[in-house]
Coordinates of C-alpha atoms in Angstrom, one line a residue:
Chain A
X70 CA 7.9 49.6 102.6
X71 CA 7.1 51.6 106.0
X72 CA 8.6 49.5 108.3
X73 CA 12.1 50.6 106.9
X74 CA 10.6 54.4 107.1
X75 CA 9.4 53.4 110.8
X76 CA 13.6 52.3 111.3
X77 CA 15.0 55.1 109.4
X78 CA 13.5 58.0 111.1
X79 CA 14.3 56.4 114.4
X80 CA 18.0 55.6 114.2
X81 CA 17.5 59.5 113.0
X82 CA 16.6 60.4 116.0
X83 CA 18.8 58.0 118.0
X84 CA 21.6 60.0 116.4
X85 CA 20.4 63.6 116.7
X86 CA 19.6 62.7 120.6
X87 CA 23.4 61.6 120.4
X88 CA 24.8 64.7 118.8
X89 CA 22.5 67.1 121.1
X90 CA 23.6 65.0 124.8
X91 CA 27.6 64.7 123.7
X92 CA 27.2 68.7 122.4
X93 CA 24.8 69.5 126.3
X94 CA 27.6 67.7 127.6
X95 CA 30.6 69.6 126.0
X96 CA 28.6 72.8 127.6
X97 CA 28.3 71.3 130.3
X98 CA 31.2 70.9 131.3
X99 CA 32.5 74.3 129.4
X100 CA 29.6 75.8 132.5
X101 CA 31.6 73.4 134.9
X102 CA 35.3 74.8 133.7
X103 CA 33.9 78.3 134.1
X104 CA 33.5 78.1 137.2
X105 CA 36.3 76.6 138.9
X106 CA 38.0 78.6 137.0
X107 CA 36.2 82.1 139.0
X108 CA 36.6 81.1 142.3
X109 CA 40.5 80.8 141.6
X110 CA 42.0 84.2 143.3
X111 CA 43.1 87.5 141.4
X112 CA 46.8 87.5 141.8
X113 CA 46.3 84.5 140.0
X114 CA 44.0 86.1 137.1
X115 CA 46.1 88.9 136.6
X116 CA 48.9 86.5 135.9
X117 CA 46.9 83.8 133.5
X118 CA 46.4 87.8 131.4
X119 CA 49.6 88.8 131.5
X120 CA 50.8 85.2 129.9
X121 CA 47.6 85.4 127.6
X122 CA 48.6 88.9 126.0
X123 CA 52.5 87.2 125.6
X124 CA 51.6 84.5 124.2
X125 CA 49.2 86.0 122.2
X126 CA 51.3 88.9 120.8
X127 CA 53.8 86.4 119.7
X128 CA 51.4 85.4 117.4
X129 CA 50.8 88.1 115.8
X130 CA 54.9 88.4 115.2
X131 CA 55.0 85.0 113.7
X132 CA 51.9 85.6 111.8
X133 CA 54.1 89.0 110.1
X134 CA 57.3 86.5 109.9
X135 CA 54.7 84.4 108.2
X136 CA 54.0 86.7 105.7
X137 CA 56.6 88.9 104.7
X138 CA 59.3 85.9 105.1
X139 CA 62.4 85.9 107.7
X140 CA 65.2 88.2 106.5
X141 CA 66.3 90.4 109.8
X142 CA 66.3 86.7 111.4
X143 CA 67.3 87.6 114.7
X144 CA 65.1 90.4 115.5
X145 CA 62.1 88.0 114.9
X146 CA 64.0 85.5 117.3
X147 CA 64.2 88.4 120.1
X148 CA 61.0 89.2 119.5
X149 CA 59.6 86.3 119.8
X150 CA 62.0 84.4 122.5
X151 CA 61.3 87.8 124.4
X152 CA 57.1 86.9 124.6
X153 CA 57.5 83.4 125.5
X154 CA 60.0 84.0 127.9
X155 CA 58.5 87.0 130.1
X156 CA 55.3 84.4 129.5
X157 CA 57.1 81.5 131.0
X158 CA 58.5 83.9 133.8
X159 CA 54.7 84.5 134.7
X160 CA 54.2 80.2 134.4
X161 CA 57.4 80.1 137.1
X162 CA 55.7 83.3 139.4
X163 CA 52.3 81.7 139.1
X164 CA 53.5 78.3 140.6
X165 CA 55.4 79.8 143.3
X166 CA 52.6 81.8 144.0
X167 CA 50.1 79.3 144.3
X168 CA 49.0 78.8 147.6
X169 CA 47.3 75.3 147.1
X170 CA 51.7 74.5 145.7
X171 CA 52.8 72.3 148.9
X172 CA 56.0 72.7 147.6
X173 CA 56.8 76.4 147.8
X174 CA 54.6 76.9 150.9
X175 CA 58.0 78.4 153.0
X176 CA 58.5 80.7 150.2
X177 CA 56.8 84.0 150.2
X178 CA 55.2 85.6 147.3
X179 CA 57.0 89.1 147.6
X180 CA 60.3 87.2 147.2
X181 CA 59.1 85.0 144.2
X182 CA 57.8 88.5 142.8
X183 CA 61.2 90.1 143.2
X184 CA 63.1 87.4 141.3
X185 CA 60.3 87.2 138.4
X186 CA 61.4 91.1 138.1
X187 CA 65.0 90.1 137.9
X188 CA 64.9 87.4 136.0
X189 CA 62.4 89.2 133.3
X190 CA 65.3 92.7 133.5
X191 CA 68.0 90.2 132.7
X192 CA 65.7 88.7 130.0
X193 CA 65.1 92.0 128.0
X194 CA 68.9 92.8 128.3
X195 CA 70.1 90.1 126.3
X196 CA 66.4 90.6 124.1
X197 CA 67.8 93.8 123.3
X198 CA 71.5 92.9 122.7
X199 CA 70.4 90.6 119.9
X200 CA 68.0 92.8 118.2
X201 CA 70.2 94.5 116.7
Chain B
X182 CA 156.6 59.1 81.4
X183 CA 156.9 62.9 82.5
X184 CA 160.0 61.3 84.8
X185 CA 161.3 60.3 81.3
X186 CA 161.0 63.5 79.7
X187 CA 162.9 65.3 83.2
X188 CA 165.2 62.4 83.1
X189 CA 166.6 63.4 79.5
X190 CA 166.6 66.9 80.4
X191 CA 168.7 66.6 83.2
X192 CA 170.6 63.9 81.0
X193 CA 170.7 66.3 77.7
X194 CA 172.2 68.8 80.9
X195 CA 174.7 66.5 81.5
X196 CA 176.2 65.2 78.3
X197 CA 176.2 68.7 77.4
X198 CA 179.0 69.5 79.9
X199 CA 181.5 66.3 79.6
X200 CA 180.7 65.0 76.0
X201 CA 184.1 63.7 75.5
X202 CA 183.5 61.2 78.8
X203 CA 180.7 59.9 77.5
X204 CA 180.0 55.8 76.7
X205 CA 178.4 55.8 73.3
X206 CA 177.2 52.5 73.9
X207 CA 175.5 54.7 77.2
X208 CA 173.8 57.0 74.3
X209 CA 172.4 53.9 72.3
X210 CA 171.0 52.5 75.0
X211 CA 169.3 55.7 75.4
X212 CA 168.7 56.4 71.6
X213 CA 167.0 52.8 71.9
X214 CA 165.1 53.6 75.2
X215 CA 163.3 56.6 73.2
X216 CA 162.5 54.9 70.4
X217 CA 160.7 52.5 72.7
X218 CA 159.0 55.5 75.0
X219 CA 157.7 56.7 71.8
X220 CA 156.6 53.3 70.6
X221 CA 153.4 53.9 73.5
X222 CA 153.0 57.0 71.9
X223 CA 148.8 57.8 71.5
X224 CA 147.3 58.9 68.8
X225 CA 143.4 60.7 68.2
X226 CA 141.9 60.1 65.4
X227 CA 142.4 63.8 63.8
X228 CA 146.3 62.4 63.4
X229 CA 147.5 64.2 66.2
X230 CA 150.1 62.3 69.0
X231 CA 149.9 62.7 72.4
X232 CA 151.7 61.3 75.6
X233 CA 149.3 60.1 78.1
X234 CA 150.6 59.3 81.7
X235 CA 149.2 54.8 82.1
X236 CA 149.9 54.3 86.3
X237 CA 146.0 56.4 87.7
X238 CA 147.4 55.9 91.1
X239 CA 150.1 59.2 90.7
X240 CA 149.4 61.6 93.3
X241 CA 149.5 64.3 91.2
X242 CA 148.1 63.8 87.7
X243 CA 149.3 65.9 84.7
X244 CA 146.7 65.9 81.9
X245 CA 148.9 64.4 78.3
X246 CA 149.5 67.9 77.4
X247 CA 152.2 68.3 80.2
X248 CA 152.9 64.8 80.0
X249 CA 153.6 65.0 76.3
X250 CA 155.0 68.8 76.4
X251 CA 157.8 67.3 79.6
X252 CA 158.9 64.7 77.1
X253 CA 159.7 67.0 73.6
X254 CA 161.8 68.7 75.8
X255 CA 163.3 66.5 77.0
X256 CA 164.3 64.5 73.5
X257 CA 164.7 67.8 71.8
X258 CA 167.1 68.6 74.5
X259 CA 168.8 65.0 74.2
X260 CA 169.6 65.4 71.0
X261 CA 171.0 68.6 70.3
X262 CA 173.9 67.3 72.5
X263 CA 174.1 63.9 70.6
X264 CA 176.3 63.7 67.7
X265 CA 173.4 61.1 66.0
X266 CA 170.9 61.3 64.8
X267 CA 167.7 59.5 66.5
X268 CA 165.6 56.9 64.4
X269 CA 162.7 58.7 64.8
X270 CA 159.8 58.6 62.2
X271 CA 158.5 62.3 60.9
X272 CA 155.2 61.8 61.0
X273 CA 155.2 60.6 65.1
X274 CA 157.1 64.4 65.7
X275 CA 154.2 65.8 63.0
X276 CA 151.3 64.6 65.0
X277 CA 153.1 65.7 68.2
X278 CA 153.3 68.8 66.3
X279 CA 150.1 69.5 65.9
X280 CA 148.7 67.8 68.8
X281 CA 149.9 70.9 70.4
X282 CA 148.6 73.2 67.4
X283 CA 145.3 71.7 67.6
X284 CA 144.3 72.0 71.5
X285 CA 143.5 76.2 71.0
X286 CA 145.0 78.7 74.0
X287 CA 144.7 76.6 77.2
X288 CA 143.1 78.6 79.8
X289 CA 145.5 77.5 82.0
X290 CA 149.4 79.6 82.7
X291 CA 151.2 76.1 83.1
X292 CA 149.4 74.9 80.6
X293 CA 150.0 78.0 78.3
X294 CA 153.5 77.5 79.0
X295 CA 153.5 74.0 78.1
X296 CA 152.3 74.1 74.7
X297 CA 154.6 77.5 73.7
X298 CA 157.7 76.4 74.8
X299 CA 156.9 72.4 73.1
X300 CA 156.5 74.3 70.1
X301 CA 159.3 76.4 70.2
X302 CA 161.5 72.9 70.9
X303 CA 159.9 71.7 68.2
X304 CA 160.2 74.6 65.5
X305 CA 164.4 74.1 65.8
X306 CA 165.0 70.1 66.7
X307 CA 167.5 68.3 65.0
X308 CA 165.2 65.2 65.2
X309 CA 163.1 66.8 62.6
X310 CA 161.6 70.2 61.6
X311 CA 157.8 69.7 61.5
X312 CA 156.0 71.8 58.9
X313 CA 153.1 72.7 59.0
X314 CA 150.3 73.0 55.5
X315 CA 147.2 76.2 56.2
X316 CA 144.8 77.5 53.4
X317 CA 143.9 80.8 55.1
X318 CA 140.3 80.3 53.5
X319 CA 138.4 77.6 53.4
X320 CA 135.9 78.8 51.1
X321 CA 136.1 80.0 47.5
X322 CA 133.4 82.0 46.0
X323 CA 132.8 81.0 42.2
X324 CA 131.1 84.7 42.6
X325 CA 134.4 86.7 43.4
X326 CA 136.5 84.4 40.9
X327 CA 138.6 83.4 44.3
X328 CA 142.0 81.2 43.5
X329 CA 142.3 78.0 46.1
X330 CA 145.6 80.1 48.2
X331 CA 147.6 77.3 50.2
X332 CA 150.9 78.6 53.2
X333 CA 152.9 76.1 55.2
X334 CA 154.8 77.0 57.9
X335 CA 156.8 75.5 61.0
X336 CA 155.4 75.9 64.2
X337 CA 156.0 78.9 65.3
X338 CA 155.2 80.7 62.0
X339 CA 158.7 81.0 60.0
X340 CA 159.4 80.3 56.3
X341 CA 159.9 77.1 54.9
X342 CA 162.4 75.5 53.0
X343 CA 161.0 75.3 48.9
X344 CA 158.6 73.5 48.5
X345 CA 156.7 71.2 46.4
X346 CA 152.9 71.6 46.8
X347 CA 150.4 69.0 44.9
X348 CA 146.6 68.7 45.8
X349 CA 146.8 65.1 44.9
X350 CA 143.0 64.6 45.1
X351 CA 139.5 67.2 45.3
X352 CA 136.1 65.8 45.3
X353 CA 132.9 66.7 46.6
X354 CA 131.9 65.3 49.5
X355 CA 128.4 63.6 48.4
X356 CA 130.2 61.4 45.6
X357 CA 133.8 60.6 47.6
X358 CA 134.9 58.2 44.3
X359 CA 134.7 61.1 42.2
X360 CA 137.0 63.4 42.2
X361 CA 137.5 66.1 39.7
X362 CA 140.9 67.1 40.2
X363 CA 143.9 65.0 40.0
X364 CA 147.6 65.6 40.4
X365 CA 147.6 69.4 40.0
X366 CA 150.3 71.5 40.9
X367 CA 150.2 75.1 42.7
X368 CA 152.1 77.9 41.9
X369 CA 154.4 79.6 44.3
X370 CA 153.6 83.5 44.8
X371 CA 157.3 84.2 46.5
X372 CA 155.7 88.3 47.8
X373 CA 152.7 86.7 49.8
X374 CA 154.8 83.2 50.3
X375 CA 152.0 81.4 49.8
X376 CA 151.1 78.3 47.1
X377 CA 147.4 79.2 44.9
X378 CA 145.7 77.4 42.1
X379 CA 144.6 79.8 39.5
X380 CA 142.0 79.0 37.6
X381 CA 140.0 76.8 38.6
X382 CA 138.2 74.1 36.2
X383 CA 135.3 74.9 34.8
X384 CA 133.2 72.2 36.4
X385 CA 133.6 73.5 40.1
X386 CA 130.2 74.0 40.9
X387 CA 128.4 75.6 44.1
X388 CA 129.3 72.7 46.9
X389 CA 131.4 71.3 49.9
X390 CA 134.8 69.4 48.9
X391 CA 137.5 68.3 49.9
X392 CA 140.9 69.1 48.7
X393 CA 143.5 66.3 49.7
X394 CA 146.9 68.0 49.6
X395 CA 150.8 66.6 49.4
X396 CA 154.2 68.3 50.2
X397 CA 157.4 67.5 49.6
X398 CA 161.1 69.6 49.7
X399 CA 162.5 70.4 47.0
X400 CA 165.6 69.3 48.4
X401 CA 166.1 66.0 48.5
X402 CA 168.9 66.1 51.2
X403 CA 166.7 68.8 53.5
X404 CA 163.9 65.5 53.1
X405 CA 165.7 63.8 56.4
X406 CA 165.3 67.5 58.2
X407 CA 161.5 68.4 58.2
X408 CA 158.7 65.8 58.2
X409 CA 155.8 67.2 55.8
X410 CA 153.8 64.1 56.7
X411 CA 152.3 62.3 53.8
X412 CA 148.7 63.5 52.8
X413 CA 146.7 66.3 54.6
X414 CA 142.6 66.7 54.1
X415 CA 141.0 70.0 53.6
X416 CA 136.8 70.4 53.1
X417 CA 136.6 72.9 51.4
X418 CA 133.8 75.3 50.6
X419 CA 132.6 76.7 47.3
X420 CA 130.0 79.1 46.9
X421 CA 128.3 80.9 44.3
X422 CA 124.9 82.7 43.3
X423 CA 121.7 80.2 43.1
X424 CA 119.3 81.0 40.4
X425 CA 115.8 81.2 41.2
X426 CA 113.4 81.5 38.9
X427 CA 109.8 80.8 37.6
X428 CA 108.2 82.1 41.2
X429 CA 104.0 82.1 41.1
X430 CA 101.7 81.0 43.3
X431 CA 98.0 79.9 43.0
X432 CA 95.2 79.0 44.5
X433 CA 93.8 76.0 42.7
X434 CA 90.0 74.7 42.8
X435 CA 90.7 71.3 44.9
X436 CA 88.5 69.0 42.8
X437 CA 89.0 70.1 39.1
X438 CA 93.2 71.8 40.3
X439 CA 92.0 74.5 37.5
X440 CA 93.9 77.6 37.9
X441 CA 91.5 80.6 39.9
X442 CA 94.1 83.6 40.5
X443 CA 97.4 82.6 39.8
X444 CA 100.0 85.6 40.2
X445 CA 104.4 85.7 39.1
X446 CA 106.3 86.3 42.6
X447 CA 109.7 88.5 42.1
X448 CA 111.5 86.8 44.9
X449 CA 114.5 88.9 43.8
X450 CA 113.3 92.0 44.3
X451 CA 110.5 93.9 47.3
X452 CA 107.8 93.7 45.7
X453 CA 104.6 91.2 47.7
X454 CA 101.6 90.1 46.2
X455 CA 97.7 89.5 47.7
X456 CA 95.4 86.3 46.6
X457 CA 92.5 85.5 48.9
X458 CA 91.4 82.1 49.2
X459 CA 88.6 79.9 50.9
X460 CA 89.0 76.2 52.2
X461 CA 88.0 74.6 49.4
X462 CA 90.5 75.5 46.9
X463 CA 94.3 75.2 47.4
X464 CA 97.6 77.0 47.3
X465 CA 100.6 76.6 45.3
X466 CA 103.7 78.2 45.6
X467 CA 106.4 76.8 42.7
X468 CA 109.4 78.3 41.6
X469 CA 113.1 76.8 39.8
X470 CA 116.3 76.5 40.7
X471 CA 119.6 76.1 39.0
X472 CA 123.3 76.3 40.0
X473 CA 125.8 79.1 38.5
X474 CA 126.4 75.3 36.6
X475 CA 123.1 74.8 35.5
X476 CA 122.8 71.0 37.8
X477 CA 119.7 71.0 40.0
X478 CA 120.0 72.3 43.9
X479 CA 119.0 71.1 46.9
X480 CA 119.1 74.0 49.1
X481 CA 119.3 72.7 53.2
X482 CA 116.0 74.9 53.8
X483 CA 113.4 75.8 51.7
X484 CA 110.5 76.6 54.2
X485 CA 107.1 78.4 54.4
X486 CA 105.0 79.9 56.8
X487 CA 102.0 81.4 56.8
X488 CA 101.2 83.5 60.0
X489 CA 98.2 84.6 61.1
X490 CA 97.2 88.0 62.4
X491 CA 97.1 87.1 65.5
X492 CA 100.2 86.2 65.1
X493 CA 99.9 82.1 65.0
X494 CA 102.2 80.5 63.0
X495 CA 101.8 77.0 60.5
X496 CA 105.1 76.3 58.8
X497 CA 105.4 74.0 55.4
X498 CA 108.5 72.5 54.1
X499 CA 108.6 73.3 50.1
X500 CA 109.0 70.4 48.4
X501 CA 111.5 69.0 45.3
X502 CA 112.1 67.2 42.7
X503 CA 115.5 68.0 40.7
X504 CA 115.0 71.9 39.4
X505 CA 111.7 72.4 40.6
X506 CA 110.4 73.0 44.1
X507 CA 107.1 73.4 44.9
X508 CA 104.4 73.3 47.4
X509 CA 100.2 72.5 47.3
X510 CA 98.8 73.5 51.0
X511 CA 94.9 71.7 50.5
X512 CA 93.4 73.6 53.0
X513 CA 90.5 71.1 53.0
X514 CA 92.5 69.2 55.1
X515 CA 94.6 72.3 57.0
X516 CA 91.1 73.8 58.4
X517 CA 91.7 71.5 61.4
X518 CA 95.4 72.9 61.3
X519 CA 94.7 76.7 61.1
X520 CA 92.4 76.6 64.1
X521 CA 89.5 77.5 62.0
X522 CA 90.6 81.0 62.2
X523 CA 90.0 82.8 59.2
X524 CA 91.7 86.5 58.1
X525 CA 94.8 87.5 56.2
X526 CA 97.9 85.2 56.4
X527 CA 101.3 86.7 55.8
X528 CA 103.1 85.0 53.4
X529 CA 107.0 84.5 54.3
X530 CA 109.7 81.8 52.4
X531 CA 112.9 80.7 53.3
X532 CA 115.7 78.9 51.0
X533 CA 119.2 79.4 52.1
X534 CA 122.5 77.2 52.4
X535 CA 126.1 77.6 53.0
X536 CA 126.7 77.2 49.7
X537 CA 124.0 79.7 48.3
X538 CA 125.4 83.1 48.0
X539 CA 121.7 85.1 48.2
X540 CA 120.1 83.3 51.0
X541 CA 116.5 85.2 50.9
X542 CA 114.2 84.7 54.0
X543 CA 111.0 86.9 52.6
X544 CA 107.6 88.6 52.9
X545 CA 106.5 87.7 49.7
X546 CA 102.6 88.4 50.0
X547 CA 99.6 88.0 52.2
X548 CA 96.6 85.6 51.8
X549 CA 92.7 86.2 52.8
X550 CA 92.3 82.5 53.6
X551 CA 87.8 82.5 54.6
X552 CA 87.7 78.8 56.6
X553 CA 84.7 77.6 58.2
X554 CA 83.4 78.4 62.2
X555 CA 84.8 75.6 64.7
X556 CA 82.8 73.0 65.8
X557 CA 82.0 72.8 69.4
X558 CA 85.0 70.6 70.4
X559 CA 87.7 71.7 67.9
X560 CA 91.3 72.4 69.9
X561 CA 92.3 76.6 70.5
X562 CA 94.9 78.1 69.0
X563 CA 97.6 78.0 71.6
X564 CA 98.0 80.8 73.6
X565 CA 101.0 83.5 72.1
X566 CA 103.3 84.0 74.2
X567 CA 102.2 87.9 76.4
X568 CA 105.6 90.7 75.5
X569 CA 106.7 91.0 79.4
X570 CA 106.2 95.0 80.3
X571 CA 102.6 94.6 79.9
X572 CA 102.2 93.4 83.7
X573 CA 103.6 96.5 84.9
X574 CA 100.8 98.4 82.6
X575 CA 97.6 99.6 83.8
X576 CA 95.5 97.0 85.2
X577 CA 91.6 96.2 84.4
X578 CA 89.1 98.6 86.2
X579 CA 87.6 96.4 89.2
X580 CA 83.6 97.8 89.6
X581 CA 82.7 96.0 92.8
X582 CA 79.4 94.8 93.2
X583 CA 77.0 95.2 95.9
X584 CA 75.4 92.0 97.5
X585 CA 71.9 93.3 96.5
X586 CA 69.2 94.0 99.6
X587 CA 67.0 91.6 101.0
X588 CA 63.4 92.5 99.6
X589 CA 61.9 94.4 102.7
X590 CA 58.0 94.7 103.7
X591 CA 56.0 97.5 102.2
X592 CA 56.3 100.5 104.6
X593 CA 52.7 99.9 105.4
X594 CA 52.3 96.5 105.7
X595 CA 55.3 96.8 108.2
X596 CA 52.9 100.2 110.2
X597 CA 49.9 98.1 110.6
X598 CA 51.5 95.1 112.2
X599 CA 53.3 97.6 114.5
X600 CA 49.7 98.9 115.5
X601 CA 48.5 95.3 115.8
X602 CA 51.2 94.5 117.7
X603 CA 50.3 97.0 120.7
X604 CA 46.9 96.1 121.2
X605 CA 47.8 93.0 123.4
X606 CA 49.4 95.0 125.8
X607 CA 45.9 97.4 125.5
X608 CA 44.2 94.8 125.7
X609 CA 45.7 93.7 128.9
X610 CA 45.1 96.5 130.4
X611 CA 41.6 96.2 130.0
X612 CA 41.8 92.6 131.6
X613 CA 43.3 93.8 134.3
X614 CA 40.0 97.1 134.8
X615 CA 38.0 94.0 134.5
X616 CA 39.6 91.9 137.0
X617 CA 38.8 94.2 139.5
X618 CA 42.8 95.1 139.9
X619 CA 43.1 97.6 142.6
X620 CA 45.5 99.3 144.9
X621 CA 44.7 98.7 147.9
X622 CA 47.5 97.5 148.9
X623 CA 50.2 100.1 148.1
X624 CA 51.8 102.0 151.0
X625 CA 50.6 104.8 151.8
X626 CA 53.1 106.0 154.9
X627 CA 55.5 109.0 154.0
X628 CA 58.8 106.5 154.0
X629 CA 57.4 103.1 152.6
X630 CA 55.2 105.1 150.0
X631 CA 58.0 106.9 148.8
X632 CA 60.5 103.3 148.2
X633 CA 57.2 101.7 146.7
X634 CA 57.4 104.8 144.1
X635 CA 61.6 105.2 143.5
X636 CA 61.0 100.7 142.9
X637 CA 58.7 101.2 140.3
X638 CA 60.3 104.1 139.0
X639 CA 63.5 101.8 139.4
X640 CA 61.9 99.4 136.9
X641 CA 60.7 101.8 134.5
X642 CA 64.8 103.5 134.3
X643 CA 66.4 99.8 133.6
X644 CA 63.6 99.7 130.4
X645 CA 64.5 103.4 129.2
X646 CA 68.1 102.2 129.9
X647 CA 67.2 98.9 127.3
X648 CA 65.3 101.1 124.7
X649 CA 68.7 103.5 125.0
X650 CA 71.0 100.5 124.3
X651 CA 68.7 99.7 121.0
X652 CA 68.6 102.8 120.0
X653 CA 72.1 104.3 120.0
X654 CA 74.3 102.9 123.3
X655 CA 77.1 99.6 122.9
X656 CA 77.1 97.3 125.2
X657 CA 79.8 98.8 127.5
X658 CA 78.1 101.9 128.2
X659 CA 74.9 99.8 128.8
X660 CA 76.0 97.3 131.5
X661 CA 78.1 100.1 133.6
X662 CA 75.0 102.4 133.6
X663 CA 73.1 98.9 133.9
X664 CA 75.2 97.6 137.7
X665 CA 74.4 100.9 139.2
X666 CA 71.0 100.9 138.1
X667 CA 70.7 97.0 139.0
X668 CA 72.3 98.2 142.7
X669 CA 70.2 100.9 143.6
X670 CA 67.1 99.2 142.3
X671 CA 68.1 96.1 144.3
X672 CA 68.3 97.8 147.3
X673 CA 65.3 99.8 146.8
X674 CA 62.8 96.9 145.4
X675 CA 63.9 94.8 148.9
X676 CA 62.8 97.7 151.4
X677 CA 59.1 97.8 149.2
X678 CA 58.8 94.1 149.3
X679 CA 60.6 93.1 152.6
X680 CA 57.8 96.6 153.8
X681 CA 54.9 94.7 151.7
X682 CA 55.8 91.2 153.6
X683 CA 56.0 91.9 156.7
X684 CA 52.9 94.4 155.9
X685 CA 50.9 90.7 154.7
X686 CA 52.7 88.9 157.3
X687 CA 50.9 90.9 159.9
X688 CA 47.2 90.0 158.5
X689 CA 47.7 86.7 158.7
X690 CA 48.6 86.6 162.1
X691 CA 46.7 89.3 162.7

């Protein structure tokens, strides 16, 4: 009987250690990600922040629609699609501006930014038309 | 055949011009031919005789009228020029005369001429003059005590010679073997030139009869001159007042047959009665009819009609046995036929016949009928005809029902979420500040600086244009303005960004 108790105790200790180790592993992974991210240049971080802002706005609109129903459906669509569209354009800008990307080595970042601005303006014209 | 008629006419003309030198044998041959011609005469069922062409492939097909009139003209012309008489029976001449008289007024002028001309030829011909028997009125009223009048004339209405007109037989059309009058001679009234029979025998009841006449020329020498025919049948109507009596209407209880209400009806007067019944009871209408002589009389029409307030009608035939007429309406069986319609029904009685002088069609009152409720699958009464002028009257008013507006959320909730949506923008700006964003690369020297400022202002202007577009502009003005702004922005942007690019390139190379 005493032996079985000890076995059970050993099992418990083993499980706790596993959990702790996975927890420690996750923490370690998270830390490494954070430190790697800190190394990215500021321009890219700005673009990432902008993307986060756009997606967050879209999420808030979806929550609103879930609450009140989708009566002016075109308005809801235009709102959500403007956020999603601008986020996609930001992604494209990030790809083109990133210096580590071999494909777009010859493209000056100003040109990419000009494209970004132009596409955004066109997107927002269409969105305004659809907003109703 | 039409040509034979014309030939006879021509021949008679020739004979009249050279009467003394004509060979009598030839005239005899023509007479035989005429007799043979008359053997081919055709006859209708009512005793009229006529001629018609047998050959069908003639170019111009003349009708029997033209053919017969041509033959008559030829015959009368020929008979007037020869001295002996033709061997023709008067029956055929009379039949031909009746043919011409029986066709009424022809519509065609040529036919009309043929008819009148032929009758004129027959009026005074030398073969035999037909005499026509006619009655000015074929209706004898017992109440007015009419007498039977008969006229005898030639075809065109001239006077006939003295005749003996006999009523050979008179019998009812329903009992042909039983003749009521036999061999009654008619008296002659020289003033009106009619033959009349006063005082029909008392056994003459109302109804339809057939009278058979025979006429005979009194002067025996002249009997061959005139064609009187054998017997003439004429249908006669004898009318009178029919007695309707003992009329009553009663409501009976269905099971026992006992009388609940009974009212007397005055069918001759104007009074109306009213009764009421429910679906478990029966309605009985009864009356008695008899002729002036007291015999049983069955009218041609005896109907009872019930008409509801909604104009739905039901008609029933009143049955009879002998003198008694009775109809019983059992409402229990008629509930479905009446479409379960309760309410007031007008009662209309119709009794009529050709020989009844007092036929009646009268509203005799109304019955309040109480029927049960209709079940689910009862048939609806047929739709009644609508007054056709109602479609020009005012129509039903149309009230437009607008679509119910969608449910909108409360305004506070919407405003809350508007604020919530703006929040991420602030979050973005705060994040930017945290990242330590700088405006170091903003050009400081004059010209590029202005361009950079104008670039930013241009973007702001486009965004402002979009807001205006949403608020009140339409797409066309927006696009027009956008064209100008876009071109301007592109020029300025190109300047600014190329300046920036060259600046960063200089940095890289440096």
